[in-house]
Amino acid sequence: DQQVKQNSPSLSVQEGRISILNCDYTNSMFDYFLWYKKYPAEGPTFLISISSIKDKNEDGRFTVFLNKSAKHLSLHIVPSQPGDSAVYFCAATRGGADGLTFGKGTHLIIQP
Amino acid sequence: ETGVTQSPTHLIKTRGQQVTLRCSSQSGHNTVSWYQQALGQGPQFIFQYYREEENGRGNFPPRFSGLQFPNYSSELNVNALELDDSALYLCASSSGTIGPASQYFGPGTRLTVL
């Protein structure tokens, strides 16, 4: 029973264009959502997060949108750069000692 | 300031054996979480330790156990290894006073069970 789903295993985007990564969740008790980026042979690196009381959070080239009624969030990267090529994980938590629930990840490939 | 480190990097065991994986937290962090990442999957939460006590656990059997030491470093122990335990084991440390965004992950230990 996957509570966090990333339905696109991979995504290819041209350098300079917008990358949009999607994530759906089923547990309405989640109140904090995060995106992590992972390079091979490294641990996941925190990218950006959003609380359930907000619908948008921006940090430089990265923006996360949350649609609670649809139980959907997305990560926008503008403009996409070659260094953005990595696996992106969506994660959610109820907070406290609950741990993070991750999706399976989306492999983003930025084409020159 | 050193980041989260894990040892060993790789490990090969046979079914039925026991294994201990180690994690050193980032300086100033008093909370450690462990995750299992199977091939092609996202990390799955195993458990969390805060000030030497387990205070959260995911859907893993009791043969997965842990320890946290006074210096906040941690061990993950897995008994009676099964083939499905083959995975990347990730440790994450954080300060208990900050939200989940403060979790910093180590590079992981790759465990292969034959």
PDB file of C-alpha atoms in Angstrom:
ATOM      1  CA  ASP A   1       0.000   0.000   0.000  1.00  0.00           C
ATOM      2  CA  GLN A   2       1.955   2.996  -1.304  1.00  0.00           C
ATOM      3  CA  GLN A   3       0.992   6.149   0.522  1.00  0.00           C
ATOM      4  CA  VAL A   4       3.263   8.361  -1.582  1.00  0.00           C
ATOM      5  CA  LYS A   5       3.354   7.804  -5.341  1.00  0.00           C
ATOM      6  CA  GLN A   6       5.596   9.158  -8.040  1.00  0.00           C
ATOM      7  CA  ASN A   7       4.127   7.766 -11.226  1.00  0.00           C
ATOM      8  CA  SER A   8       6.872   8.887 -13.608  1.00  0.00           C
ATOM      9  CA  PRO A   9      10.018   6.754 -13.204  1.00  0.00           C
ATOM     10  CA  SER A  10      11.920   9.123 -15.491  1.00  0.00           C
ATOM     11  CA  LEU A  11      11.645  12.549 -17.095  1.00  0.00           C
ATOM     12  CA  SER A  12      13.800  14.132 -19.785  1.00  0.00           C
ATOM     13  CA  VAL A  13      13.899  17.948 -20.095  1.00  0.00           C
ATOM     14  CA  GLN A  14      15.954  20.280 -22.237  1.00  0.00           C
ATOM     15  CA  GLU A  15      18.423  22.552 -20.465  1.00  0.00           C
ATOM     16  CA  GLY A  16      16.895  25.967 -19.736  1.00  0.00           C
ATOM     17  CA  ARG A  17      13.308  24.695 -19.813  1.00  0.00           C
ATOM     18  CA  ILE A  18      11.013  23.986 -16.865  1.00  0.00           C
ATOM     19  CA  SER A  19      11.093  20.599 -15.140  1.00  0.00           C
ATOM     20  CA  ILE A  20       7.884  19.528 -13.395  1.00  0.00           C
ATOM     21  CA  LEU A  21       7.958  16.518 -11.105  1.00  0.00           C
ATOM     22  CA  ASN A  22       4.710  15.185  -9.697  1.00  0.00           C
ATOM     23  CA  CYS A  23       3.753  13.350  -6.538  1.00  0.00           C
ATOM     24  CA  ASP A  24       0.448  12.017  -5.174  1.00  0.00           C
ATOM     25  CA  TYR A  25      -0.354  10.878  -1.654  1.00  0.00           C
ATOM     26  CA  THR A  26      -3.210   9.018  -0.041  1.00  0.00           C
ATOM     27  CA  ASN A  27      -2.809   9.670   3.696  1.00  0.00           C
ATOM     28  CA  SER A  28      -4.701  12.820   4.691  1.00  0.00           C
ATOM     29  CA  MET A  29      -2.836  12.832   8.025  1.00  0.00           C
ATOM     30  CA  PHE A  30       0.396  13.928   6.346  1.00  0.00           C
ATOM     31  CA  ASP A  31       1.084  17.556   7.214  1.00  0.00           C
ATOM     32  CA  TYR A  32       4.591  18.128   5.934  1.00  0.00           C
ATOM     33  CA  PHE A  33       5.955  17.371   2.469  1.00  0.00           C
ATOM     34  CA  LEU A  34       9.550  17.362   1.251  1.00  0.00           C
ATOM     35  CA  TRP A  35      11.572  16.882  -1.902  1.00  0.00           C
ATOM     36  CA  TYR A  36      14.972  15.222  -1.842  1.00  0.00           C
ATOM     37  CA  LYS A  37      17.559  14.936  -4.585  1.00  0.00           C
ATOM     38  CA  LYS A  38      19.865  11.927  -4.828  1.00  0.00           C
ATOM     39  CA  TYR A  39      23.035  11.404  -6.832  1.00  0.00           C
ATOM     40  CA  PRO A  40      24.520   7.889  -7.232  1.00  0.00           C
ATOM     41  CA  ALA A  41      26.638   6.748  -4.261  1.00  0.00           C
ATOM     42  CA  GLU A  42      25.353   9.620  -2.086  1.00  0.00           C
ATOM     43  CA  GLY A  43      22.553   9.913   0.428  1.00  0.00           C
ATOM     44  CA  PRO A  44      19.437  11.972  -0.360  1.00  0.00           C
ATOM     45  CA  THR A  45      19.904  15.732  -0.019  1.00  0.00           C
ATOM     46  CA  PHE A  46      17.067  17.932   1.178  1.00  0.00           C
ATOM     47  CA  LEU A  47      15.833  20.331  -1.499  1.00  0.00           C
ATOM     48  CA  ILE A  48      12.642  22.078  -0.419  1.00  0.00           C
ATOM     49  CA  SER A  49       9.623  21.464   1.798  1.00  0.00           C
ATOM     50  CA  ILE A  50       6.083  22.683   2.336  1.00  0.00           C
ATOM     51  CA  SER A  51       3.714  22.592   5.262  1.00  0.00           C
ATOM     52  CA  SER A  52       0.116  21.482   4.733  1.00  0.00           C
ATOM     53  CA  ILE A  53      -1.111  24.950   5.693  1.00  0.00           C
ATOM     54  CA  LYS A  54       0.540  26.453   2.620  1.00  0.00           C
ATOM     55  CA  ASP A  55      -0.017  25.912  -1.099  1.00  0.00           C
ATOM     56  CA  LYS A  56       3.296  27.197  -2.429  1.00  0.00           C
ATOM     57  CA  ASN A  57       6.896  27.532  -1.321  1.00  0.00           C
ATOM     58  CA  GLU A  58       9.760  28.979  -3.349  1.00  0.00           C
ATOM     59  CA  ASP A  59      13.505  28.728  -2.960  1.00  0.00           C
ATOM     60  CA  GLY A  60      15.505  30.118  -5.842  1.00  0.00           C
ATOM     61  CA  ARG A  61      14.916  27.995  -8.946  1.00  0.00           C
ATOM     62  CA  PHE A  62      12.775  25.519  -6.998  1.00  0.00           C
ATOM     63  CA  THR A  63       9.059  25.894  -6.252  1.00  0.00           C
ATOM     64  CA  VAL A  64       6.815  23.324  -4.621  1.00  0.00           C
ATOM     65  CA  PHE A  65       3.035  23.473  -5.058  1.00  0.00           C
ATOM     66  CA  LEU A  66       0.593  21.643  -2.805  1.00  0.00           C
ATOM     67  CA  ASN A  67      -3.037  20.875  -3.718  1.00  0.00           C
ATOM     68  CA  LYS A  68      -4.519  19.330  -0.592  1.00  0.00           C
ATOM     69  CA  SER A  69      -7.944  18.634  -2.047  1.00  0.00           C
ATOM     70  CA  ALA A  70      -6.345  16.605  -4.840  1.00  0.00           C
ATOM     71  CA  LYS A  71      -3.659  15.174  -2.516  1.00  0.00           C
ATOM     72  CA  HIS A  72      -1.083  16.222  -5.088  1.00  0.00           C
ATOM     73  CA  LEU A  73       2.166  18.124  -5.011  1.00  0.00           C
ATOM     74  CA  SER A  74       4.615  19.139  -7.680  1.00  0.00           C
ATOM     75  CA  LEU A  75       8.167  20.430  -7.856  1.00  0.00           C
ATOM     76  CA  HIS A  76       9.023  23.003 -10.510  1.00  0.00           C
ATOM     77  CA  ILE A  77      12.634  23.686 -11.473  1.00  0.00           C
ATOM     78  CA  VAL A  78      13.200  26.788 -13.599  1.00  0.00           C
ATOM     79  CA  PRO A  79      15.458  27.017 -15.495  1.00  0.00           C
ATOM     80  CA  SER A  80      16.687  23.420 -15.555  1.00  0.00           C
ATOM     81  CA  GLN A  81      20.470  22.970 -15.462  1.00  0.00           C
ATOM     82  CA  PRO A  82      22.694  19.949 -16.246  1.00  0.00           C
ATOM     83  CA  GLY A  83      23.566  19.609 -12.533  1.00  0.00           C
ATOM     84  CA  ASP A  84      19.883  19.007 -11.818  1.00  0.00           C
ATOM     85  CA  SER A  85      20.145  15.539 -13.380  1.00  0.00           C
ATOM     86  CA  ALA A  86      19.489  13.195 -10.446  1.00  0.00           C
ATOM     87  CA  VAL A  87      16.787  11.055  -8.844  1.00  0.00           C
ATOM     88  CA  TYR A  88      14.154  13.152  -7.067  1.00  0.00           C
ATOM     89  CA  PHE A  89      12.183  11.718  -4.168  1.00  0.00           C
ATOM     90  CA  CYS A  90       8.950  13.084  -2.796  1.00  0.00           C
ATOM     91  CA  ALA A  91       8.444  12.427   0.930  1.00  0.00           C
ATOM     92  CA  ALA A  92       5.725  13.093   3.479  1.00  0.00           C
ATOM     93  CA  THR A  93       5.354  12.877   7.231  1.00  0.00           C
ATOM     94  CA  ARG A  94       2.901  13.510  10.046  1.00  0.00           C
ATOM     95  CA  GLY A  95       5.834  14.965  11.971  1.00  0.00           C
ATOM     96  CA  GLY A  96       7.285  14.058  15.328  1.00  0.00           C
ATOM     97  CA  ALA A  97       8.813  10.565  15.469  1.00  0.00           C
ATOM     98  CA  ASP A  98       6.850   9.298  12.474  1.00  0.00           C
ATOM     99  CA  GLY A  99       9.702   9.208   9.984  1.00  0.00           C
ATOM    100  CA  LEU A 100       9.440  10.083   6.332  1.00  0.00           C
ATOM    101  CA  THR A 101       7.361   8.128   3.808  1.00  0.00           C
ATOM    102  CA  PHE A 102       9.025   8.270   0.404  1.00  0.00           C
ATOM    103  CA  GLY A 103       7.850   7.734  -3.151  1.00  0.00           C
ATOM    104  CA  LYS A 104       9.835   5.540  -5.533  1.00  0.00           C
ATOM    105  CA  GLY A 105      11.570   8.493  -7.139  1.00  0.00           C
ATOM    106  CA  THR A 106      11.735  10.144 -10.569  1.00  0.00           C
ATOM    107  CA  HIS A 107      14.976  10.125 -12.535  1.00  0.00           C
ATOM    108  CA  LEU A 108      15.329  13.596 -14.056  1.00  0.00           C
ATOM    109  CA  ILE A 109      17.635  13.887 -17.054  1.00  0.00           C
ATOM    110  CA  ILE A 110      18.540  17.357 -18.314  1.00  0.00           C
ATOM    111  CA  GLN A 111      19.473  17.271 -21.989  1.00  0.00           C
ATOM    112  CA  PRO A 112      21.980  19.864 -23.283  1.00  0.00           C
TER     113      PRO A 112
ATOM    114  CA  GLU B   1      31.414  20.567  10.886  1.00  0.00           C
ATOM    115  CA  THR B   2      31.447  16.925   9.712  1.00  0.00           C
ATOM    116  CA  GLY B   3      28.421  15.409   8.014  1.00  0.00           C
ATOM    117  CA  VAL B   4      26.739  12.066   8.632  1.00  0.00           C
ATOM    118  CA  THR B   5      29.095   9.142   8.100  1.00  0.00           C
ATOM    119  CA  GLN B   6      28.281   5.438   7.821  1.00  0.00           C
ATOM    120  CA  SER B   7      30.364   2.293   7.946  1.00  0.00           C
ATOM    121  CA  PRO B   8      31.044   0.013   6.283  1.00  0.00           C
ATOM    122  CA  THR B   9      30.383   1.185   2.730  1.00  0.00           C
ATOM    123  CA  HIS B  10      29.633  -2.302   1.433  1.00  0.00           C
ATOM    124  CA  LEU B  11      28.972  -5.591   3.155  1.00  0.00           C
ATOM    125  CA  ILE B  12      28.250  -9.143   2.005  1.00  0.00           C
ATOM    126  CA  LYS B  13      26.587 -11.637   4.339  1.00  0.00           C
ATOM    127  CA  THR B  14      24.884 -14.990   3.983  1.00  0.00           C
ATOM    128  CA  ARG B  15      21.320 -15.851   4.890  1.00  0.00           C
ATOM    129  CA  GLY B  16      20.814 -16.447   8.616  1.00  0.00           C
ATOM    130  CA  GLN B  17      23.785 -14.343   9.709  1.00  0.00           C
ATOM    131  CA  GLN B  18      23.660 -11.188  11.798  1.00  0.00           C
ATOM    132  CA  VAL B  19      24.936  -7.753  10.776  1.00  0.00           C
ATOM    133  CA  THR B  20      25.729  -4.456  12.515  1.00  0.00           C
ATOM    134  CA  LEU B  21      25.809  -1.170  10.629  1.00  0.00           C
ATOM    135  CA  ARG B  22      27.153   2.048  12.131  1.00  0.00           C
ATOM    136  CA  CYS B  23      26.305   5.726  11.809  1.00  0.00           C
ATOM    137  CA  SER B  24      27.940   8.865  13.171  1.00  0.00           C
ATOM    138  CA  SER B  25      25.582  11.807  13.470  1.00  0.00           C
ATOM    139  CA  GLN B  26      26.272  15.305  12.291  1.00  0.00           C
ATOM    140  CA  SER B  27      27.688  17.483  15.057  1.00  0.00           C
ATOM    141  CA  GLY B  28      24.957  18.862  17.338  1.00  0.00           C
ATOM    142  CA  HIS B  29      22.308  16.355  16.226  1.00  0.00           C
ATOM    143  CA  ASN B  30      20.601  14.219  18.872  1.00  0.00           C
ATOM    144  CA  THR B  31      18.144  12.277  16.690  1.00  0.00           C
ATOM    145  CA  VAL B  32      19.014   9.416  14.339  1.00  0.00           C
ATOM    146  CA  SER B  33      16.707   7.668  11.886  1.00  0.00           C
ATOM    147  CA  TRP B  34      17.396   4.570   9.807  1.00  0.00           C
ATOM    148  CA  TYR B  35      15.930   3.779   6.397  1.00  0.00           C
ATOM    149  CA  GLN B  36      16.080   0.773   4.075  1.00  0.00           C
ATOM    150  CA  GLN B  37      16.166   1.428   0.334  1.00  0.00           C
ATOM    151  CA  ALA B  38      15.622  -1.638  -1.835  1.00  0.00           C
ATOM    152  CA  LEU B  39      16.556  -1.507  -5.506  1.00  0.00           C
ATOM    153  CA  GLY B  40      14.126   0.651  -7.494  1.00  0.00           C
ATOM    154  CA  GLN B  41      12.266   1.766  -4.373  1.00  0.00           C
ATOM    155  CA  GLY B  42      12.244   4.821  -2.182  1.00  0.00           C
ATOM    156  CA  PRO B  43      13.751   4.692   1.318  1.00  0.00           C
ATOM    157  CA  GLN B  44      11.527   3.027   3.934  1.00  0.00           C
ATOM    158  CA  PHE B  45      11.556   4.204   7.551  1.00  0.00           C
ATOM    159  CA  ILE B  46      12.858   1.561   9.976  1.00  0.00           C
ATOM    160  CA  PHE B  47      13.058   3.446  13.281  1.00  0.00           C
ATOM    161  CA  GLN B  48      14.173   6.613  15.005  1.00  0.00           C
ATOM    162  CA  TYR B  49      16.237   7.176  18.170  1.00  0.00           C
ATOM    163  CA  TYR B  50      16.106  10.318  20.250  1.00  0.00           C
ATOM    164  CA  ARG B  51      18.457  10.696  23.216  1.00  0.00           C
ATOM    165  CA  GLU B  52      19.226   6.961  23.268  1.00  0.00           C
ATOM    166  CA  GLU B  53      15.573   5.827  23.212  1.00  0.00           C
ATOM    167  CA  GLU B  54      13.624   4.421  20.272  1.00  0.00           C
ATOM    168  CA  ASN B  55      10.714   6.841  19.808  1.00  0.00           C
ATOM    169  CA  GLY B  56       9.312   5.824  16.425  1.00  0.00           C
ATOM    170  CA  ARG B  57       9.220   2.684  14.310  1.00  0.00           C
ATOM    171  CA  GLY B  58       8.096   1.754  10.820  1.00  0.00           C
ATOM    172  CA  ASN B  59       6.715  -1.567   9.616  1.00  0.00           C
ATOM    173  CA  PHE B  60       9.801  -3.712  10.268  1.00  0.00           C
ATOM    174  CA  PRO B  61      10.023  -6.933  12.328  1.00  0.00           C
ATOM    175  CA  PRO B  62      11.781  -7.103  15.723  1.00  0.00           C
ATOM    176  CA  ARG B  63      14.881  -8.699  14.184  1.00  0.00           C
ATOM    177  CA  PHE B  64      15.696  -5.129  13.135  1.00  0.00           C
ATOM    178  CA  SER B  65      16.989  -3.420  16.267  1.00  0.00           C
ATOM    179  CA  GLY B  66      19.109  -0.432  17.091  1.00  0.00           C
ATOM    180  CA  LEU B  67      21.117   1.460  19.633  1.00  0.00           C
ATOM    181  CA  GLN B  68      22.009   5.075  20.126  1.00  0.00           C
ATOM    182  CA  PHE B  69      25.036   5.990  22.218  1.00  0.00           C
ATOM    183  CA  PRO B  70      25.641   8.989  24.510  1.00  0.00           C
ATOM    184  CA  ASN B  71      27.598  10.706  21.729  1.00  0.00           C
ATOM    185  CA  TYR B  72      24.465  10.224  19.535  1.00  0.00           C
ATOM    186  CA  SER B  73      26.136   7.786  17.148  1.00  0.00           C
ATOM    187  CA  SER B  74      23.979   4.792  16.318  1.00  0.00           C
ATOM    188  CA  GLU B  75      23.963   1.141  15.282  1.00  0.00           C
ATOM    189  CA  LEU B  76      21.452  -0.838  13.268  1.00  0.00           C
ATOM    190  CA  ASN B  77      21.444  -4.579  13.968  1.00  0.00           C
ATOM    191  CA  VAL B  78      19.703  -7.114  11.779  1.00  0.00           C
ATOM    192  CA  ASN B  79      19.423 -10.732  12.953  1.00  0.00           C
ATOM    193  CA  ALA B  80      18.615 -13.838  10.935  1.00  0.00           C
ATOM    194  CA  LEU B  81      19.324 -12.156   7.627  1.00  0.00           C
ATOM    195  CA  GLU B  82      17.012 -12.909   4.716  1.00  0.00           C
ATOM    196  CA  LEU B  83      17.645 -12.443   0.994  1.00  0.00           C
ATOM    197  CA  ASP B  84      15.121  -9.565   0.934  1.00  0.00           C
ATOM    198  CA  ASP B  85      17.266  -7.648   3.429  1.00  0.00           C
ATOM    199  CA  SER B  86      19.644  -6.871   0.556  1.00  0.00           C
ATOM    200  CA  ALA B  87      19.369  -3.091   0.229  1.00  0.00           C
ATOM    201  CA  LEU B  88      21.011   0.271   0.802  1.00  0.00           C
ATOM    202  CA  TYR B  89      20.714   1.251   4.478  1.00  0.00           C
ATOM    203  CA  LEU B  90      20.593   4.977   5.085  1.00  0.00           C
ATOM    204  CA  CYS B  91      21.100   6.817   8.321  1.00  0.00           C
ATOM    205  CA  ALA B  92      19.802  10.359   8.843  1.00  0.00           C
ATOM    206  CA  SER B  93      20.510  12.672  11.731  1.00  0.00           C
ATOM    207  CA  SER B  94      18.652  15.734  12.886  1.00  0.00           C
ATOM    208  CA  SER B  95      18.181  18.013  15.834  1.00  0.00           C
ATOM    209  CA  GLY B  96      15.083  17.042  17.763  1.00  0.00           C
ATOM    210  CA  THR B  97      14.085  20.667  18.039  1.00  0.00           C
ATOM    211  CA  ILE B  98      13.790  21.310  14.297  1.00  0.00           C
ATOM    212  CA  GLY B  99      11.294  19.863  11.794  1.00  0.00           C
ATOM    213  CA  PRO B 100      11.794  16.997   9.332  1.00  0.00           C
ATOM    214  CA  ALA B 101      13.537  19.251   6.822  1.00  0.00           C
ATOM    215  CA  SER B 102      16.593  19.226   9.038  1.00  0.00           C
ATOM    216  CA  GLN B 103      17.326  15.526   8.420  1.00  0.00           C
ATOM    217  CA  TYR B 104      20.759  15.013   6.912  1.00  0.00           C
ATOM    218  CA  PHE B 105      21.433  11.654   5.268  1.00  0.00           C
ATOM    219  CA  GLY B 106      24.657   9.696   5.143  1.00  0.00           C
ATOM    220  CA  PRO B 107      25.871   7.966   1.957  1.00  0.00           C
ATOM    221  CA  GLY B 108      24.515   4.597   3.068  1.00  0.00           C
ATOM    222  CA  THR B 109      25.766   1.039   3.536  1.00  0.00           C
ATOM    223  CA  ARG B 110      25.109  -1.386   0.701  1.00  0.00           C
ATOM    224  CA  LEU B 111      24.208  -4.797   2.210  1.00  0.00           C
ATOM    225  CA  THR B 112      24.102  -7.886   0.015  1.00  0.00           C
ATOM    226  CA  VAL B 113      22.669 -11.101   1.458  1.00  0.00           C
ATOM    227  CA  LEU B 114      23.555 -14.301  -0.417  1.00  0.00           C
TER     228      LEU B 114
END
